[in-house]
Coordinates of C-alpha atoms and ligand atoms in Angstrom, one line a residue:
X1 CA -19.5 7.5 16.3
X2 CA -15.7 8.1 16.5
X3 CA -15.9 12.1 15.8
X4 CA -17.5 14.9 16.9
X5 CA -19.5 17.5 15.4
X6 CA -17.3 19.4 13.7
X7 CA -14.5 17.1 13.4
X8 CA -16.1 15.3 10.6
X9 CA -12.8 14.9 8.2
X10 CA -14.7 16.2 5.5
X11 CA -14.5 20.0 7.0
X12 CA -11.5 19.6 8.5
X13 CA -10.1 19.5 4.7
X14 CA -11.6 22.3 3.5
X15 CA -8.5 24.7 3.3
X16 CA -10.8 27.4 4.5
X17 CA -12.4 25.9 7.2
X18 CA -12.4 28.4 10.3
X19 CA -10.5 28.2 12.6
X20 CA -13.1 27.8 15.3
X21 CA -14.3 24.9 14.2
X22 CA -10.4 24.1 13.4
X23 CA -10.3 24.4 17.3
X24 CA -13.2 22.5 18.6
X25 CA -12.4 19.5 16.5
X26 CA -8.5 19.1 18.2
X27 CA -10.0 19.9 21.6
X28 CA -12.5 17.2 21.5
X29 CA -11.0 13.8 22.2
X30 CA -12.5 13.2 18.5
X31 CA -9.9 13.7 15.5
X32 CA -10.6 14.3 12.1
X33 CA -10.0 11.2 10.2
X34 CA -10.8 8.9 13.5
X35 CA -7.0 10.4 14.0
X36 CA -4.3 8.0 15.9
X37 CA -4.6 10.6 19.0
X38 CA -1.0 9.2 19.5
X39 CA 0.6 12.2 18.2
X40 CA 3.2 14.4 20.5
X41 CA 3.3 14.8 24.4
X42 CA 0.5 15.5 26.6
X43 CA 0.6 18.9 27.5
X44 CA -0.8 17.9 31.2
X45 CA 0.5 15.1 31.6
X46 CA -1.4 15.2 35.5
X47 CA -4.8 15.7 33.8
X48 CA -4.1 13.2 31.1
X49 CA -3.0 10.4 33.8
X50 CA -6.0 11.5 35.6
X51 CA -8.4 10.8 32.9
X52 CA -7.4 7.2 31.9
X53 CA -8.5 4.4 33.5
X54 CA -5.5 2.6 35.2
X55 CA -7.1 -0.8 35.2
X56 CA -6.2 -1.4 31.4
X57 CA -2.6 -1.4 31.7
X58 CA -2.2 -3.7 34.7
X59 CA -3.5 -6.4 32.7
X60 CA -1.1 -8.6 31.8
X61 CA -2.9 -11.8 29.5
X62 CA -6.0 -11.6 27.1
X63 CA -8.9 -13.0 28.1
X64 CA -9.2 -16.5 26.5
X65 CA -12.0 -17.4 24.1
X66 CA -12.9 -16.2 20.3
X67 CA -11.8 -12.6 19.1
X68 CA -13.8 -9.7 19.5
X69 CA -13.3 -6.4 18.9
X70 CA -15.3 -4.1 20.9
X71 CA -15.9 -0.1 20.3
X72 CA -13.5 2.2 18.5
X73 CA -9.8 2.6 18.7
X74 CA -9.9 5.7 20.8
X75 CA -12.4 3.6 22.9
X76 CA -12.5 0.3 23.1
X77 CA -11.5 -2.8 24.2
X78 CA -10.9 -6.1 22.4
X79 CA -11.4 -9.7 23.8
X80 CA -9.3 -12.8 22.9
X81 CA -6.6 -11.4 21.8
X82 CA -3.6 -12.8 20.4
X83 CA 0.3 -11.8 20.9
X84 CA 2.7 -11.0 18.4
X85 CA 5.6 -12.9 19.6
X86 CA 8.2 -10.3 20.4
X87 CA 10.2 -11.6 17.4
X88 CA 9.6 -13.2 14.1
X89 CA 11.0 -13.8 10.2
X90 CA 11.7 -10.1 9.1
X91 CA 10.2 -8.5 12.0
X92 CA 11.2 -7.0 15.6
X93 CA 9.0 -5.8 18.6
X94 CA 10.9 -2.7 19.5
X95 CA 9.2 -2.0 23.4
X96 CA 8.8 -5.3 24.9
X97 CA 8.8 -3.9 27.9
X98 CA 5.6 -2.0 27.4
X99 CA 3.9 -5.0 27.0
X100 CA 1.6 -3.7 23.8
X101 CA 2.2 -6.2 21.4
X102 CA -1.5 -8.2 21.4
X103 CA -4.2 -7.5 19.1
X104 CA -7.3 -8.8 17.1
X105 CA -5.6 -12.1 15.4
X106 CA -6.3 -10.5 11.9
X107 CA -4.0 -7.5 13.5
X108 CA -1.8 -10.5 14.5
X109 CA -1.9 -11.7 10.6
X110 CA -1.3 -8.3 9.1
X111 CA 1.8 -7.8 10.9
X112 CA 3.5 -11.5 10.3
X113 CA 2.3 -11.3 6.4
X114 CA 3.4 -7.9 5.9
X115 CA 6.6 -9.0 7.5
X116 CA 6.5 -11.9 4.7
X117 CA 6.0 -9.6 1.9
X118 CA 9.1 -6.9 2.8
X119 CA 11.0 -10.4 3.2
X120 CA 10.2 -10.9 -0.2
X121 CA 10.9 -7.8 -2.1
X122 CA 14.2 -7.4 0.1
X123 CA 13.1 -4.1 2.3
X124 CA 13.8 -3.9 5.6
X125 CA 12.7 -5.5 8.1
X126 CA 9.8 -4.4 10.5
X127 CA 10.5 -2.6 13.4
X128 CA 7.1 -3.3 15.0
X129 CA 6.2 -0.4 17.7
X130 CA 2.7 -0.3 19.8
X131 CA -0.3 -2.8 19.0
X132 CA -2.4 -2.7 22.2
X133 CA -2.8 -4.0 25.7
X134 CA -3.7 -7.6 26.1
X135 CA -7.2 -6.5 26.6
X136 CA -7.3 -3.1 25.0
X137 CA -8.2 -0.2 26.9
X138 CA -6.7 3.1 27.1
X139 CA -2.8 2.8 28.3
X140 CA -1.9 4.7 31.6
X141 CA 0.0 7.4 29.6
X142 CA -0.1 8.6 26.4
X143 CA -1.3 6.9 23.8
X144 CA -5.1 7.1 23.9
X145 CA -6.1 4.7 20.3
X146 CA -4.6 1.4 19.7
X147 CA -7.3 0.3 22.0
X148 CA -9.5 -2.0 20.0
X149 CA -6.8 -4.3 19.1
X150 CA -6.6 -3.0 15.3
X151 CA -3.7 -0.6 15.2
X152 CA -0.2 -0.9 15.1
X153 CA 3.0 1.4 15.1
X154 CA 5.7 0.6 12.5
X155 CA 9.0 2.5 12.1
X156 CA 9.8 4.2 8.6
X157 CA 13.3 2.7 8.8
X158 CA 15.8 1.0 11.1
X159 CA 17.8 2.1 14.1
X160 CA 20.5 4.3 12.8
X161 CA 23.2 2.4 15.2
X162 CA 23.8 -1.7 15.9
X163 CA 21.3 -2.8 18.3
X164 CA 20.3 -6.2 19.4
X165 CA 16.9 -6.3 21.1
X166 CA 16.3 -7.8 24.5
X167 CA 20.0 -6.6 25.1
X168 CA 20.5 -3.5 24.7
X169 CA 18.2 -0.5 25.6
X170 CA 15.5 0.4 22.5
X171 CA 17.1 3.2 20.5
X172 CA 14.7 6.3 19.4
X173 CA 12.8 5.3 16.0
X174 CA 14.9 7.5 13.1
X175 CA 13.1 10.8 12.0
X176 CA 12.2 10.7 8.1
X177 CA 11.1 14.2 8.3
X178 CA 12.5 17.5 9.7
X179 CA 9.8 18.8 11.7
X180 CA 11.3 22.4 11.1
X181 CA 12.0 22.9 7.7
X182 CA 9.1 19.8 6.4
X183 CA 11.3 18.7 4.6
X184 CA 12.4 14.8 4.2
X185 CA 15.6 13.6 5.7
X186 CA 17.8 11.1 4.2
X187 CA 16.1 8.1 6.5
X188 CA 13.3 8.5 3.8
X189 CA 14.0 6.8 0.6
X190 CA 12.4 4.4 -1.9
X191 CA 12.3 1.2 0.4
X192 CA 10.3 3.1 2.8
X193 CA 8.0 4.8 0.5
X194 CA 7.6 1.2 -0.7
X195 CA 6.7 0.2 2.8
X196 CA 4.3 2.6 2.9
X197 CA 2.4 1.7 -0.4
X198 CA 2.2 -1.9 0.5
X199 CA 0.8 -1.0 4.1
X200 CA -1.8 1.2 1.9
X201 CA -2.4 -1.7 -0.5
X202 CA -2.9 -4.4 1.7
X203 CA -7.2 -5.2 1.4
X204 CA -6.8 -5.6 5.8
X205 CA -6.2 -1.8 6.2
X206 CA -8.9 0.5 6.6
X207 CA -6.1 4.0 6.7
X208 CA -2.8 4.8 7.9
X209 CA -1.7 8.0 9.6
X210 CA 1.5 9.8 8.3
X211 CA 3.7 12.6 8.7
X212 CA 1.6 15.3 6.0
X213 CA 4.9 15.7 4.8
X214 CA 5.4 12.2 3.3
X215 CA 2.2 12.3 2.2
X216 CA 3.4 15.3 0.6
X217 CA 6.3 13.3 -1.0
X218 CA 4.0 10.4 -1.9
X219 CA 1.8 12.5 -3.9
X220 CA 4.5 14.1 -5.8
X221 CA 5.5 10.6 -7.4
X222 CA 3.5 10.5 -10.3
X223 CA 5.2 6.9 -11.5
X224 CA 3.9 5.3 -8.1
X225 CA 0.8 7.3 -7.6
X226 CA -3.1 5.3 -7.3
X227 CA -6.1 5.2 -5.7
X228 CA -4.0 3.8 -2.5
X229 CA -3.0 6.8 -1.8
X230 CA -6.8 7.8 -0.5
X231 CA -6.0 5.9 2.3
X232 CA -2.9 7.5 3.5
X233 CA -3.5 10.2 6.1
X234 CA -1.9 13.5 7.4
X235 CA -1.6 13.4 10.7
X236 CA 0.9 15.0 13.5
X237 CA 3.2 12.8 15.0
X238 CA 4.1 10.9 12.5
X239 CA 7.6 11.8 11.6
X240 CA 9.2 8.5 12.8
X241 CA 6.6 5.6 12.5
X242 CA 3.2 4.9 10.1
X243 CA 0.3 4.4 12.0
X244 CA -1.6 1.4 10.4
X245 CA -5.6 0.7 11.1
X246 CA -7.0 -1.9 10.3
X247 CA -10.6 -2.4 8.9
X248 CA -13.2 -4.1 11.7
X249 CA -12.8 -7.8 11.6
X250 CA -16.4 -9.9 10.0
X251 CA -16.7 -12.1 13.6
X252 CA -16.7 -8.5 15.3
X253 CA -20.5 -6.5 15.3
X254 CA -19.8 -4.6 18.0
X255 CA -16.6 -3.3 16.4
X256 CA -17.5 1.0 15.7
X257 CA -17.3 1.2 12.0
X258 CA -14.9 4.4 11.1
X259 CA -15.8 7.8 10.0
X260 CA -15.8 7.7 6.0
X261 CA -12.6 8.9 4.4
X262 CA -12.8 11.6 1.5
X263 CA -13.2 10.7 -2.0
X264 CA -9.9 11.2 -3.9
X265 CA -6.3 11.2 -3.0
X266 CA -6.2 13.7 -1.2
X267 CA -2.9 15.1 -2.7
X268 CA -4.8 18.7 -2.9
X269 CA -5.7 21.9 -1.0
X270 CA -6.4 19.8 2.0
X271 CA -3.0 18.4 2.3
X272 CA -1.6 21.5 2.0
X273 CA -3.4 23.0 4.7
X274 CA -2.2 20.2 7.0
X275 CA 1.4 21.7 6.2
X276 CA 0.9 25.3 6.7
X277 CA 1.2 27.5 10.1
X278 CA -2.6 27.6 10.6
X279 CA -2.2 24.0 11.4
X280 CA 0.7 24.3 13.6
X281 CA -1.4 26.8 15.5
X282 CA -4.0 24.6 15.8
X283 CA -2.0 21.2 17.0
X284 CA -0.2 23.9 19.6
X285 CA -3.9 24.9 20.8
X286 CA -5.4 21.2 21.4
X287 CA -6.5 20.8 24.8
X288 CA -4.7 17.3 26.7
X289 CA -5.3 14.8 25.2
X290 CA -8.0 12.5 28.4
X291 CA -10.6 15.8 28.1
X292 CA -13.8 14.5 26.4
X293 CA -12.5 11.1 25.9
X294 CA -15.7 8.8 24.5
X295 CA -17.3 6.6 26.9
X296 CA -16.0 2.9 26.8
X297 CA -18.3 0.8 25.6
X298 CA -20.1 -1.5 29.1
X299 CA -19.2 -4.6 27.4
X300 CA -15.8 -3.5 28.3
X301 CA -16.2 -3.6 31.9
X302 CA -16.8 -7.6 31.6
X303 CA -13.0 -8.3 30.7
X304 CA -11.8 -6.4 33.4
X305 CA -13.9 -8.0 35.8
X306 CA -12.6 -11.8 34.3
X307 CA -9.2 -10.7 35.5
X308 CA -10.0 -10.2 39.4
X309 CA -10.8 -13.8 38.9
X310 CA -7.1 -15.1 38.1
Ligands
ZN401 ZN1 -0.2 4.7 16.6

């Protein structure tokens, strides 16, 4: 069960949902839509330290053996993992140094074929930000999904400047939406909109998170709209990089299957509402991110405990 009661993505759509329960569903560590919960600073940063378990992020391998994906993204863990090597053919890990870059190998796949396909249609190449841990787990800051081994972080567009990884220090990802005015900036344009529709089409992803603004921009392109979109999903945060999810792998049963999405595109009253100043109230409200987290799942414990062994 990856939401609360009351964060079912369902209500939270409803343009005249009440505020309350508006409220209760962003306090809760639960988001509507199973959100990335990687969206903007914590607003304790003490408390939020405080409430994630340190153990995760000094892991530095994946435990060996078959793939397993264990729990949910906002709690979970995920066991033989596999690393995306820090570069590839059309794509670039932008924070080595965070050492996130492992995942479920069908997370592994996604990345290097999607990589394949912008190759192919001459895009851009993939600027490839968080996957997970090496074991999953919440990290020591931040960014409390991308725990199971099935999410990844990928810029909208390129650095603005020259900038040769390894070398020189990881530039900020560009902004495709001015978080002012909602409006798109001129780093959005029809290769990334592209990039977003193949993310959207490709049979691996269960949703992607995205700025409600491109969303926005996405529905409003009759030539290029589909049944895709459905899977495309407002969310805060996302001015600068698409959240992909990916569905839970076969060889994983103990992988939490995610909260329904909606019927429809979504390019109605519900998107609106995501881009009006209720919803800005409500994002400021949201408690820090650690309060109410879920409970990790015990087979979790089990690939910590492998690593006091090494
Ligand atoms: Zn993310």
């Amino acid at each position: 069960m990856e939401l609360a009661k009351g964060a079912q993505a369902g209500q939270i759509e409803l343009p005249m949902v009440a505020l309350f329960a508006l409220l209760s569903s962003l306090s809760a560590a639960a988001t509507p839509d199973g959100g990335p919960q990687d969206a903007g600073p914590a607003r304790d940063a003490a408390a939020t330290i405080q409430a994630f378990d340190p153990r995760w992020s000094r892991v530095t391998a994946p435990t060996p053996g078959p793939a397993l994906v264990i729990g949910q993204p906002g709690a979970g863990c995920v066991r033989g993992a596999r690393a995306l090597p820090l570069r590839g053919r059309g794509f670039v890990v932008v924070h080595p140094e965070r050492n996130r870059h492992f995942g479920h190998p069908m997370l592994i796949a996604f990345v290097r074929d999607l990589a394949a396909q912008v190759r192919r249609q001459k895009l851009l190449p993939l600027f490839v930000g968080d996957l997970g841990q090496p074991r999953g787990g919440p990290t020591a800051t931040g960014h409390r999904s991308h725990q199971s081994g099935i999410d990844v972080d990928i810029w909208y567009a390129p650095p603005a400047r020259p900038w040769t990884p390894g070398l020189d220090p990881t530039p900020p990802a560009p902004v495709v939406v001015d978080l002012r005015t909602k409006k798109l900036l001129p780093a959005w344009n029809k290769k990334v909109a592209r990039l977003v529709e193949l993310v959207a089409t490709n049979p691996a992803v269960d949703r992607i998170f995205v700025h409600p603004a491109i969303k926005r921009a996405l529905c409003k392109n009759e030539a290029r709209r589909g049944p895709w979109l459905r899977i495309v999903r407002p969310w805060w945060g996302h001015h600068d990089h698409l959240h992909a999810r990916l569905r839970c792998p076969d060889d994983s049963p103990d992988c939490a299957q995610p909260q329904p999405l909606p019927e429809g595109e979504g390019c109605d009253a519900s998107l609106d509402w995501w881009l009006s100043e209720e919803a800005a109230k409500a994002w400021a409200k949201r408690k820090p991110p650690g309060e109410g987290a879920p409970a990790m799942p015990e087979q979790c414990e089990e690939l910590l405990g492998r690593n006091r062994h090494h």
